CSV table of C-alpha atoms in Angstrom, one decimal:
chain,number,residue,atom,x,y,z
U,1,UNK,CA,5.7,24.0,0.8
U,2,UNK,CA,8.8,22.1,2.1
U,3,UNK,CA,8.4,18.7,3.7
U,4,UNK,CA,9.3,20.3,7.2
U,5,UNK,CA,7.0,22.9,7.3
U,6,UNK,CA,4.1,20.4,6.2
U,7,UNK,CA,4.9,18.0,9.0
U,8,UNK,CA,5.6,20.5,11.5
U,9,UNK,CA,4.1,24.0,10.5
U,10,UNK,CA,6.4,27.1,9.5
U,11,UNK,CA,8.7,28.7,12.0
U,12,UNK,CA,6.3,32.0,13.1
U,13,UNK,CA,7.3,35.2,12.1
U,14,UNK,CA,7.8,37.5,15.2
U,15,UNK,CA,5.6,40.0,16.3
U,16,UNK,CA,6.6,42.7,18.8
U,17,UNK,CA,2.9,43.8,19.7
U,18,UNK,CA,1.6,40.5,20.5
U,19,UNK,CA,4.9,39.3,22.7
U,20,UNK,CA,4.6,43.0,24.4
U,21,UNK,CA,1.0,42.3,25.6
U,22,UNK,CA,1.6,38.5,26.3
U,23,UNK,CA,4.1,39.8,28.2
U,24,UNK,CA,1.9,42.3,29.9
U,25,UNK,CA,-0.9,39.8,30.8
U,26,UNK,CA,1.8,37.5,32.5
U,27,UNK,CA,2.7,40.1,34.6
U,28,UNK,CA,-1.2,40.3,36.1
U,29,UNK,CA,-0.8,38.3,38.6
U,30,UNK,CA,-4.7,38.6,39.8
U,31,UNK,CA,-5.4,36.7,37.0
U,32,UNK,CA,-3.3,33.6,37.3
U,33,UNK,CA,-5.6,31.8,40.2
U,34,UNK,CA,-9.0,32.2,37.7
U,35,UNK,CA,-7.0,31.2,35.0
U,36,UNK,CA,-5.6,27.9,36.8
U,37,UNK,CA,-9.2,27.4,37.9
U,38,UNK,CA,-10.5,27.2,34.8
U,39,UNK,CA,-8.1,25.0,32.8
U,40,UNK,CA,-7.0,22.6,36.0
U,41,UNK,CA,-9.1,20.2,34.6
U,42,UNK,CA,-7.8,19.0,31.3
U,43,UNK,CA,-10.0,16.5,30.0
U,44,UNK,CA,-8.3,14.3,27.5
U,45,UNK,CA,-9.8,14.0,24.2
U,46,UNK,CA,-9.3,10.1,22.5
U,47,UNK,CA,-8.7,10.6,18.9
U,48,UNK,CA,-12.1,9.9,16.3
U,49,UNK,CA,-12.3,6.4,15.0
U,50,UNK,CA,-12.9,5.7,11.6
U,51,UNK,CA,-16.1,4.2,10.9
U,52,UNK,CA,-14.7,1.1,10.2
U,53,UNK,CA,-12.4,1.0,13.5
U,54,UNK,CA,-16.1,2.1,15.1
U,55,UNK,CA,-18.0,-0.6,13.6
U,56,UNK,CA,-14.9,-2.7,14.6
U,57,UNK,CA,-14.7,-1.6,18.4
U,58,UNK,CA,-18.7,-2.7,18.8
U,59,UNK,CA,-18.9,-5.9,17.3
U,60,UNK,CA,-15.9,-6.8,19.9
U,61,UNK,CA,-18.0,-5.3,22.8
U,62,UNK,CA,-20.9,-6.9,21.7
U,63,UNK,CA,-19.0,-10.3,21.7
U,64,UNK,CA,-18.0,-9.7,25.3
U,65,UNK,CA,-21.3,-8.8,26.2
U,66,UNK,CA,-22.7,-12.0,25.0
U,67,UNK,CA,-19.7,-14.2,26.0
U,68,UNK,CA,-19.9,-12.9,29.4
U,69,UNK,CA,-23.9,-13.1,29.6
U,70,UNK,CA,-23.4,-16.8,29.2
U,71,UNK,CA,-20.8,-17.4,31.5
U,72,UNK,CA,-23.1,-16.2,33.9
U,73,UNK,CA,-25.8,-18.2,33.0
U,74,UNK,CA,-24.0,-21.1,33.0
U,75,UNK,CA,-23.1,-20.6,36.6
U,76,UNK,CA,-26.6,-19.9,37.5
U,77,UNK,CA,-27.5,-23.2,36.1
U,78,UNK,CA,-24.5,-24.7,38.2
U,79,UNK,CA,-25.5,-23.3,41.6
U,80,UNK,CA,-29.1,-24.2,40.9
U,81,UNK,CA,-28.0,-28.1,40.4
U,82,UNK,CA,-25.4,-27.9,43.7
U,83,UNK,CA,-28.9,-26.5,45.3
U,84,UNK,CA,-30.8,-29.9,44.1
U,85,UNK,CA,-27.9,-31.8,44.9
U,86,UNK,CA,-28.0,-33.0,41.4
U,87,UNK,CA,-24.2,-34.1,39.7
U,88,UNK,CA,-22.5,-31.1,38.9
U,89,UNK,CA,-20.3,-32.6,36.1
U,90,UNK,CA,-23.8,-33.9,34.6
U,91,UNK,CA,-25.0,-30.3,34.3
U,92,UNK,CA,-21.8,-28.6,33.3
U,93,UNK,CA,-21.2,-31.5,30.4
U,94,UNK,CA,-23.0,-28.4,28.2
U,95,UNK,CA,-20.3,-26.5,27.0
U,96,UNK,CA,-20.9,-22.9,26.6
U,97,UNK,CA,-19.0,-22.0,23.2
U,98,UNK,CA,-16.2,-19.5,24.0
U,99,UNK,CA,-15.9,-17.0,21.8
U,100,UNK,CA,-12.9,-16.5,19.9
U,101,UNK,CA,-10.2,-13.8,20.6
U,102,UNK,CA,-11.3,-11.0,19.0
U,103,UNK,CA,-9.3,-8.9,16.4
U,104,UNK,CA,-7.5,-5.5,17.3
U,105,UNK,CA,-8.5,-2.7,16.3
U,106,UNK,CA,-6.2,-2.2,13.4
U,107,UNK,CA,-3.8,0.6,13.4
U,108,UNK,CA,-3.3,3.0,10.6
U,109,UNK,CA,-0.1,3.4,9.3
U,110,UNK,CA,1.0,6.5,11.1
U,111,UNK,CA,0.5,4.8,14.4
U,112,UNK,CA,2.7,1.9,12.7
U,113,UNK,CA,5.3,4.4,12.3
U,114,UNK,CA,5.0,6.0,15.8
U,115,UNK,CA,5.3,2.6,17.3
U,116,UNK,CA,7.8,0.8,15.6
U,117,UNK,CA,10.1,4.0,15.7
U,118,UNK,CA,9.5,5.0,19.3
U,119,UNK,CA,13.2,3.3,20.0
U,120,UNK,CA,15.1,5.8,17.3
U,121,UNK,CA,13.4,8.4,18.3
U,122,UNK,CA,13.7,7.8,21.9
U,123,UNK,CA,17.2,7.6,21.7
U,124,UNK,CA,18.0,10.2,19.1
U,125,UNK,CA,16.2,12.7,21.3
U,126,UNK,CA,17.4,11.7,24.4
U,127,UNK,CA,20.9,12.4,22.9
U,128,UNK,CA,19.7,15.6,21.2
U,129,UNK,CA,18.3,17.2,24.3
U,130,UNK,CA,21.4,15.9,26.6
U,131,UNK,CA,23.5,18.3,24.1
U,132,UNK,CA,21.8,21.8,24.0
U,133,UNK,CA,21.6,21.3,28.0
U,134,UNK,CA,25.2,20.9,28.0
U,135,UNK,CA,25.7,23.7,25.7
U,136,UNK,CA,24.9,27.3,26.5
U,137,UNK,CA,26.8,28.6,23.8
U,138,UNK,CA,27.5,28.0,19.9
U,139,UNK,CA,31.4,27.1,19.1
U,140,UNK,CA,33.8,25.1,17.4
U,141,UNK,CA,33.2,22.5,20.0
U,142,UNK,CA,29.5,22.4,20.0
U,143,UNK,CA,29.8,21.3,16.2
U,144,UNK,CA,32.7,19.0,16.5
U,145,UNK,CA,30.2,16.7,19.3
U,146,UNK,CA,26.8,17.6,17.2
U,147,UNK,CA,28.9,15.9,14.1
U,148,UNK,CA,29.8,13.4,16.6
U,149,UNK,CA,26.0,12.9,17.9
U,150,UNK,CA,24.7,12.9,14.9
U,151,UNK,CA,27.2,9.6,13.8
U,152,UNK,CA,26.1,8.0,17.0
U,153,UNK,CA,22.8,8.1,15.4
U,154,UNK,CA,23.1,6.2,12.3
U,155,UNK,CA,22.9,9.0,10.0
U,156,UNK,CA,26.4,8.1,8.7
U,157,UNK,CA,29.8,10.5,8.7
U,158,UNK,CA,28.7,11.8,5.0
U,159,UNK,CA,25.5,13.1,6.4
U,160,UNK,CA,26.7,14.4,10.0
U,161,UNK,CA,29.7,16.5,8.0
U,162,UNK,CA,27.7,18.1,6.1
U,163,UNK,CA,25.0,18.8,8.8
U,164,UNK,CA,28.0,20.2,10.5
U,165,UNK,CA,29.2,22.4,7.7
U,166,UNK,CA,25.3,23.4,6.7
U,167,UNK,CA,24.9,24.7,10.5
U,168,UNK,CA,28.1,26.5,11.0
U,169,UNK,CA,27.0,28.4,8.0
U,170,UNK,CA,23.3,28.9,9.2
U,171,UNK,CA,24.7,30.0,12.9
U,172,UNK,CA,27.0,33.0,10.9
U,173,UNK,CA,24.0,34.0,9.0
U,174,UNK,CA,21.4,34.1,11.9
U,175,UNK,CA,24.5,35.3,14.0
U,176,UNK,CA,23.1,32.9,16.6
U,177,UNK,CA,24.7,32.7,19.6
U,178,UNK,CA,22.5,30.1,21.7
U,179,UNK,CA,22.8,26.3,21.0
U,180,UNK,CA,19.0,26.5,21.1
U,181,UNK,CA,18.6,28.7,19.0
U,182,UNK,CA,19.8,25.9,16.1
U,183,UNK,CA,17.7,23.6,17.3
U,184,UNK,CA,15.0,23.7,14.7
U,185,UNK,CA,17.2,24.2,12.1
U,186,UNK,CA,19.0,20.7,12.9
U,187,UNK,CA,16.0,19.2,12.5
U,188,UNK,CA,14.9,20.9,9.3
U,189,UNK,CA,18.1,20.2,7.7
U,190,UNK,CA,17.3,16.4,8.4
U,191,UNK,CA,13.9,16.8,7.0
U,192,UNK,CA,16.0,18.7,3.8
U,193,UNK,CA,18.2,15.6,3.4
U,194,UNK,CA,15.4,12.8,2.7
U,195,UNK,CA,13.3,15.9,0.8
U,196,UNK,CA,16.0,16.1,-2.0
U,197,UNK,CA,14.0,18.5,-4.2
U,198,UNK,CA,10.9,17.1,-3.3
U,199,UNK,CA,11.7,14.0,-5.5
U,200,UNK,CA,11.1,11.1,-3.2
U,201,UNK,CA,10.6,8.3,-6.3
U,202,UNK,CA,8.7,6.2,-3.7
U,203,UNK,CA,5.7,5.4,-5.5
U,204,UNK,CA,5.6,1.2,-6.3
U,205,UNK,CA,6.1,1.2,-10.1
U,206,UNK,CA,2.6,-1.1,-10.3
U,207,UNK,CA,1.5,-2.3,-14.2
U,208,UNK,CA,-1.7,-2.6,-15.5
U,209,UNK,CA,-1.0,-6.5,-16.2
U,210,UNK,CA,1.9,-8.3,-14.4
U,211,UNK,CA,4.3,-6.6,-12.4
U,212,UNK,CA,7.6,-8.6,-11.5
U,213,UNK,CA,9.3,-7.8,-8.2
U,214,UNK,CA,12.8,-8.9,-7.6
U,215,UNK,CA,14.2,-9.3,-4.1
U,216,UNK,CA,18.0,-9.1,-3.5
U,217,UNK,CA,19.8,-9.4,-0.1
U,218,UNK,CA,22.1,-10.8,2.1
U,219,UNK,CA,21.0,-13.8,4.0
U,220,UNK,CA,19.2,-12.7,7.7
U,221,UNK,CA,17.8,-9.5,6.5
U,222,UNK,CA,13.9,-10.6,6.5
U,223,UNK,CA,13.9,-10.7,2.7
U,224,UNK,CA,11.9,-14.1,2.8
U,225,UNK,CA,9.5,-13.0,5.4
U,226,UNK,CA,9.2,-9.4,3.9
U,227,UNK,CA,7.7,-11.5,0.7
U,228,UNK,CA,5.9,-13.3,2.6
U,229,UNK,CA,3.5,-10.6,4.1
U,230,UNK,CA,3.9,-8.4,1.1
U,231,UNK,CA,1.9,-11.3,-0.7
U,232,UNK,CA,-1.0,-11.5,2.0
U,233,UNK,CA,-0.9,-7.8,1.7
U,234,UNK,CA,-1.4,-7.8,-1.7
U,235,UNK,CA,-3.4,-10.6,-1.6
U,236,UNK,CA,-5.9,-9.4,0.6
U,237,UNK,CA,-6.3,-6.2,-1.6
U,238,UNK,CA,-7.7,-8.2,-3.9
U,239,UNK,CA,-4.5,-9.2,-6.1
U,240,UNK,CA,-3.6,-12.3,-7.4
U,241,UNK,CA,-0.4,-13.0,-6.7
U,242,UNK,CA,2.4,-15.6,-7.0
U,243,UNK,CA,5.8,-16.3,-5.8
U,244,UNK,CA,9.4,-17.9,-7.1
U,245,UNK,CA,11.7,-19.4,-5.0
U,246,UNK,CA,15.0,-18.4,-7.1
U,247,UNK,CA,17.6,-18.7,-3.6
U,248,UNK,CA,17.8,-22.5,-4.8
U,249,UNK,CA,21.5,-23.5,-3.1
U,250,UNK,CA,21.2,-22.4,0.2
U,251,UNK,CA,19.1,-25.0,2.9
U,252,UNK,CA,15.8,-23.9,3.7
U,253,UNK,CA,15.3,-21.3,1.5
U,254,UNK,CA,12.7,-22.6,-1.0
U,255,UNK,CA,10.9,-24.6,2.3
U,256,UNK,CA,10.8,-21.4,4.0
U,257,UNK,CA,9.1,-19.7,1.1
U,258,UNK,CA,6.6,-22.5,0.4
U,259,UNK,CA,5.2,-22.3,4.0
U,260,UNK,CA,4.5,-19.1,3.8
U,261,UNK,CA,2.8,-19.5,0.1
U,262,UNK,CA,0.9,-21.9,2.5
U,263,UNK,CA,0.0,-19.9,5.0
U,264,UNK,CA,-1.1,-16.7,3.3
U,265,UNK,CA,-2.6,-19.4,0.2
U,266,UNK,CA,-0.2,-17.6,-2.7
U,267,UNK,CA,1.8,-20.7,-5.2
U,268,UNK,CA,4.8,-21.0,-4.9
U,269,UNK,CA,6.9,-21.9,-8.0
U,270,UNK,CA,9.8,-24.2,-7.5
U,271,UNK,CA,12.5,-26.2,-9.1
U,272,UNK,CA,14.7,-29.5,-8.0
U,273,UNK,CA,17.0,-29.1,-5.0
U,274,UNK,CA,20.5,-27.1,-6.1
U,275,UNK,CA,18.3,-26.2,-9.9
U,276,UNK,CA,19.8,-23.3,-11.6
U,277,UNK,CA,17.7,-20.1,-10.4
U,278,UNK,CA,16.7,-18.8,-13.7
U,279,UNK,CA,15.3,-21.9,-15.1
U,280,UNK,CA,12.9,-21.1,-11.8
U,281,UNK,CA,12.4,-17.9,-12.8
U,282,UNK,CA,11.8,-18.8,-16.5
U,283,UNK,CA,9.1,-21.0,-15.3
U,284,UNK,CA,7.5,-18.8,-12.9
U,285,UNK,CA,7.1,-16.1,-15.7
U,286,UNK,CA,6.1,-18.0,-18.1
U,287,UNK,CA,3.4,-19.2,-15.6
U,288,UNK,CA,2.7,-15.9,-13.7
U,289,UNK,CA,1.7,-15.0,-17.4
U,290,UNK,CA,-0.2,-17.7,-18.6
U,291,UNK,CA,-2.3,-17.5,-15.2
U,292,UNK,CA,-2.8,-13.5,-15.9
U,293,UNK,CA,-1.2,-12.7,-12.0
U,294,UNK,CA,-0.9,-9.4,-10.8
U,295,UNK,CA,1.8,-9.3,-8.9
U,296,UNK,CA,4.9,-11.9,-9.4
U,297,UNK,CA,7.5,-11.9,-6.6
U,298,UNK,CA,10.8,-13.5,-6.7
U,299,UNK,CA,12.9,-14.3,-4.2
U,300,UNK,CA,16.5,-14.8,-5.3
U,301,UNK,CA,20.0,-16.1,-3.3
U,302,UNK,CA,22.2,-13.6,-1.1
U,303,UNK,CA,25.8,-14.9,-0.8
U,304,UNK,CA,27.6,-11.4,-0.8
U,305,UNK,CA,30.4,-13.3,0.1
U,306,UNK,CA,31.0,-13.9,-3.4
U,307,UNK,CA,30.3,-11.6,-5.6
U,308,UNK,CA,31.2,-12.5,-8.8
U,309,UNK,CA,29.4,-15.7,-8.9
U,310,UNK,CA,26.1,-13.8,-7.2
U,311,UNK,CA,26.6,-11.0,-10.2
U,312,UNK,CA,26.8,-13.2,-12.4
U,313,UNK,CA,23.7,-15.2,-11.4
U,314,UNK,CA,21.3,-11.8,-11.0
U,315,UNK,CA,22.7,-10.7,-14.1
U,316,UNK,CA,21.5,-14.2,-15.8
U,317,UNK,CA,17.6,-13.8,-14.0
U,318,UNK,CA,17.4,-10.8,-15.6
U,319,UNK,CA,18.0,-11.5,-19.0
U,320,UNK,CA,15.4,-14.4,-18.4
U,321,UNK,CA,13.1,-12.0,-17.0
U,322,UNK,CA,13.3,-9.8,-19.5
U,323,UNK,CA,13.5,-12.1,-22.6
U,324,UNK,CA,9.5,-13.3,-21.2
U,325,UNK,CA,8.6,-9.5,-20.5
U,326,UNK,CA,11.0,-6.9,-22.0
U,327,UNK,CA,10.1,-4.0,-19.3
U,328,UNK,CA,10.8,-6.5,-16.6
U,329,UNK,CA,11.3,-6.2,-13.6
U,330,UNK,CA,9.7,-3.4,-12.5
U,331,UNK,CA,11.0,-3.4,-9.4
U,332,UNK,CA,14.5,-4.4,-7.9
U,333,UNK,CA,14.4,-4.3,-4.4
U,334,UNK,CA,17.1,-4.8,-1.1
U,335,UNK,CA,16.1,-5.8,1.9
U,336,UNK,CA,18.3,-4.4,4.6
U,337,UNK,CA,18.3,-4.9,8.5
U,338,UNK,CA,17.7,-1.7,10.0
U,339,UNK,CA,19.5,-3.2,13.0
U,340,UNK,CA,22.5,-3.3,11.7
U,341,UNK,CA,23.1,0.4,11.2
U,342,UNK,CA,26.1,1.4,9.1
U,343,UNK,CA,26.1,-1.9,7.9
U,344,UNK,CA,23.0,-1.7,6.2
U,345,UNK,CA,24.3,1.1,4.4
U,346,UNK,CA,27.0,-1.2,3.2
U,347,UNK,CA,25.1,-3.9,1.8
U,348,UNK,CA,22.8,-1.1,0.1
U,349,UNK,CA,26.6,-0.1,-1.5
U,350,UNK,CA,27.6,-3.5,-2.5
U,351,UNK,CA,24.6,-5.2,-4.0
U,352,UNK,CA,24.0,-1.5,-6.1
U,353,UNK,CA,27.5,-2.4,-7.6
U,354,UNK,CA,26.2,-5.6,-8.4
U,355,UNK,CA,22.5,-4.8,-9.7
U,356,UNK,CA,20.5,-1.9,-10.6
U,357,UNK,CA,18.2,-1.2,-7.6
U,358,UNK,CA,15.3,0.7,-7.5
U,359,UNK,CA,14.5,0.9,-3.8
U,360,UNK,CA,15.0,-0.8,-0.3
U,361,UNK,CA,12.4,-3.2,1.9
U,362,UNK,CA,13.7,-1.5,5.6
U,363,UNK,CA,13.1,-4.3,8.1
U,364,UNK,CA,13.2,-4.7,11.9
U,365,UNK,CA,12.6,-1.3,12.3
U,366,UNK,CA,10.7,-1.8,15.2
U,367,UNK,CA,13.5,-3.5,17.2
U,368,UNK,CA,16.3,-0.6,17.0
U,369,UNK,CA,17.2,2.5,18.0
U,370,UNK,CA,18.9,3.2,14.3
U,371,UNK,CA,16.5,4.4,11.8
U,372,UNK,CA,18.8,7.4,11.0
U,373,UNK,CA,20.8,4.8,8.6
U,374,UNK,CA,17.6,6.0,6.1
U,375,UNK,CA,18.8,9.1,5.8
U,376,UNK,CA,22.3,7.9,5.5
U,377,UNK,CA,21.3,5.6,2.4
U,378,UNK,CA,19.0,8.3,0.9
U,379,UNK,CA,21.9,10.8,1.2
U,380,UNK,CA,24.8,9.1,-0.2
U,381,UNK,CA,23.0,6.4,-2.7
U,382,UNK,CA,20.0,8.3,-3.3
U,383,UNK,CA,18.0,5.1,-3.1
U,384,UNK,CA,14.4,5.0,-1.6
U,385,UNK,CA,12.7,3.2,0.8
U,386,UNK,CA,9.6,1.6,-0.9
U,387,UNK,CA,8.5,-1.0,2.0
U,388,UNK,CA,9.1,-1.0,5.6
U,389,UNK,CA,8.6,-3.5,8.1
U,390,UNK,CA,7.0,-2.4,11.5
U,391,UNK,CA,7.3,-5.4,13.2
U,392,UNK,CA,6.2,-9.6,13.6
U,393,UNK,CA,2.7,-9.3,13.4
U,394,UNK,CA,1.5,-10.7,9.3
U,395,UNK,CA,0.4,-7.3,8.2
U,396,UNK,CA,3.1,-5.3,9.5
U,397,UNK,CA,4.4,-4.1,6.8
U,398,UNK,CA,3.4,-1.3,4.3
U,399,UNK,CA,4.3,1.1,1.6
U,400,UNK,CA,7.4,3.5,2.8
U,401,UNK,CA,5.9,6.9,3.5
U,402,UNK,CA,8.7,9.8,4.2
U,403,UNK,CA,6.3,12.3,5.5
U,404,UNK,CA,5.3,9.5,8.3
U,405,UNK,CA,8.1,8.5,8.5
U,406,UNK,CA,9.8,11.9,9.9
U,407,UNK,CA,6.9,13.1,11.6
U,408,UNK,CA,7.4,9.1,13.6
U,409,UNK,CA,10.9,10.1,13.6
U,410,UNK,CA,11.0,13.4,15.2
U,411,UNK,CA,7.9,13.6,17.0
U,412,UNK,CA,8.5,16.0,20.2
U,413,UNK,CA,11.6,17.1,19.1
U,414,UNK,CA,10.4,20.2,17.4
């Protein structure tokens, strides 16, 4: 079954029997008080927890319950002392121990998706809708500004054109003559593009011993903090992992990276101040091997600005990398700004001319209405997304998913 028609169920067939006595019922108009009646009162239904989320949800209420219990205690005792007029600050020198914050219930990764996408699809449907109710009929110019709609979006001119040409096609063959009538079928042919014959190549190429992950990008992107909660991710799945901090020239870089080895308690492999990257890299292998880690991750310079000397550097890292382990790395990844729209889509041009890359880290999705520039990247590079960033919090990040990411993505629209 197609992608579309698993997130969003196949288009029923028609059946003239059943819309002749729907019809006919409608038209009973004795009927329509008892059937307000009964379903006036909707009561909503909160979606199941998982057992864990349930277990979760009562050891928070049973730290209220105790928290508060003693907070009123304690102001029993108090008014009992002002009662005696014995010294207040005397009885209230016994601390009750506040307990601390407790965790959120954590979210799965669809609601991830639905929240840190709500601004794309927010504005990509308010756009939509704002077109079929300014077009009653299906012409030249209700492709021309879909085309132009859909480039508003971030889905990039390659992508919009040949929506466009896809449509005007589909609207001969279904002799349609409604703009709603295409509506569905714009949004299956978005679905179609990220499908691409149902080979999304999104799976994390993990190896049974070490498995090296190399991190390209321009500076700004998130590619250090992406690292950094990809290893306390990892980490707290039970992995050992380490990190290399190969962006040696540029100020900051290898102290950023170190905190965070602090923070999430992952090493850190470093070198002198302005050392040549791939000595780094050498030694982190070496050690990464030595130490039997999981999951190496190296973090490398992103001075697009001049290309030759970053080519030639990446190039030099991977001959390292692969003279310690010849199948090395196993993944090369960009991290890209979802932010930045069409831009993003340029950097994911550039660096592929520079380096072989086998899929992006989307970040800052959560902050923009441009998400569409996925679609763009998977249509014209025919890169995937691997990782995705859904926002500040440590663990928000995750695994790319294109089934949740769609169904975050056009949600309501169909």
């Amino acid at each position: 079954m197609a992608l579309f028609d698993r997130l969003f169920g196949a288009k029923p067939e028609e059946n003239l029997e059943e819309s002749a006595l729907v019809e006919e019922a409608v038209q009973e108009e004795d009927a329509v008080p008892e059937i307000l009646e009964e379903t006036d009162a909707v009561t909503e239904v909160e979606p199941a927890l998982t057992p864990e989320q349930e277990a979760q949800k009562q050891r928070t209420l049973d730290l209220m319950e105790r928290y508060y219990a003693e907070k009123a205690a304690l102001a029993a005792r108090v008014q009992e002392a002002q009662e005696r007029g014995e010294d207040i600050a005397i009885q209230t020198k016994e601390a009750v121990e506040v307990p601390a914050e407790p965790e959120p219930v954590l979210e799965t990764d669809q609601e991830k998706y639905e929240r840190s996408l709500e601004k794309t699809r927010k504005g990509f449907g308010a756009r939509l809708n704002e077109f079929f109710a300014n077009f009653r009929t299906v012409d030249e110019e209700f492709f021309e500004e879909l085309e132009e709609l859909l480039i508003l979006s971030d889905v990039g001119v390659q992508v919009a054109s040949t929506l466009a040409e896809d449509l005007r096609y589909e609207a001969k063959l279904q002799k349609a003559k409604k703009a709603s009538d295409l509506q569905r079928v714009i949004l299956e042919k978005l679905v179609n593009i990220y499908e691409k014959d149902g080979q999304f190549k999104e799976a994390i190429n993990m190896q049974d011993g070490l498995t090296v992950m190399l991190f390209v990008g321009v500076n700004g992107v998130g590619k250090t903090t992406s690292i950094g909660k990809l290893a306390y991710k990892y980490r707290q799945a039970g992995k050992k992992v380490m990190l290399v901090a190969a962006d040696t020239f540029r100020a900051g870089a290898v102290a950023q990276l170190v905190e965070w080895g602090r923070r999430v308690d992952v090493p850190v492999v470093t070198g002198p101040e302005k050392s040549d990257p791939a000595s780094v890299v050498f030694d982190g292998m070496e050690k990464a091997i030595s130490e039997d880690v999981d999951i190496l991750m190296i973090d490398t310079a992103g001075r697009l600005q001049n290309k030759d000397n970053l080519m030639a550097e990446l190039e030099k890292i991977g001959r390292i990398v692969k003279r310690v382990l010849p199948d090395a790395p196993h993944e090369t990844l960009l991290a890209v700004d979802a932010s930045t729209g069409q831009n993003a889509l340029v950097q994911a041009k550039e660096f592929s001319k520079i380096t072989p890359l086998t899929g992006l880290v989307l970040t800052k999705i959560d902050g923009t209405a441009r998400g569409g520039v996925v679609l763009a990247i998977r249509q014209e590079l025919d890169i995937p997304v691997k990782f995705i960033g859904f926002g500040e919090k440590i663990d928000d990040i995750g695994e790319f998913s294109s089934e949740d990411f769609m169904r975050g993505l056009l949600e309501g629209l169909v």
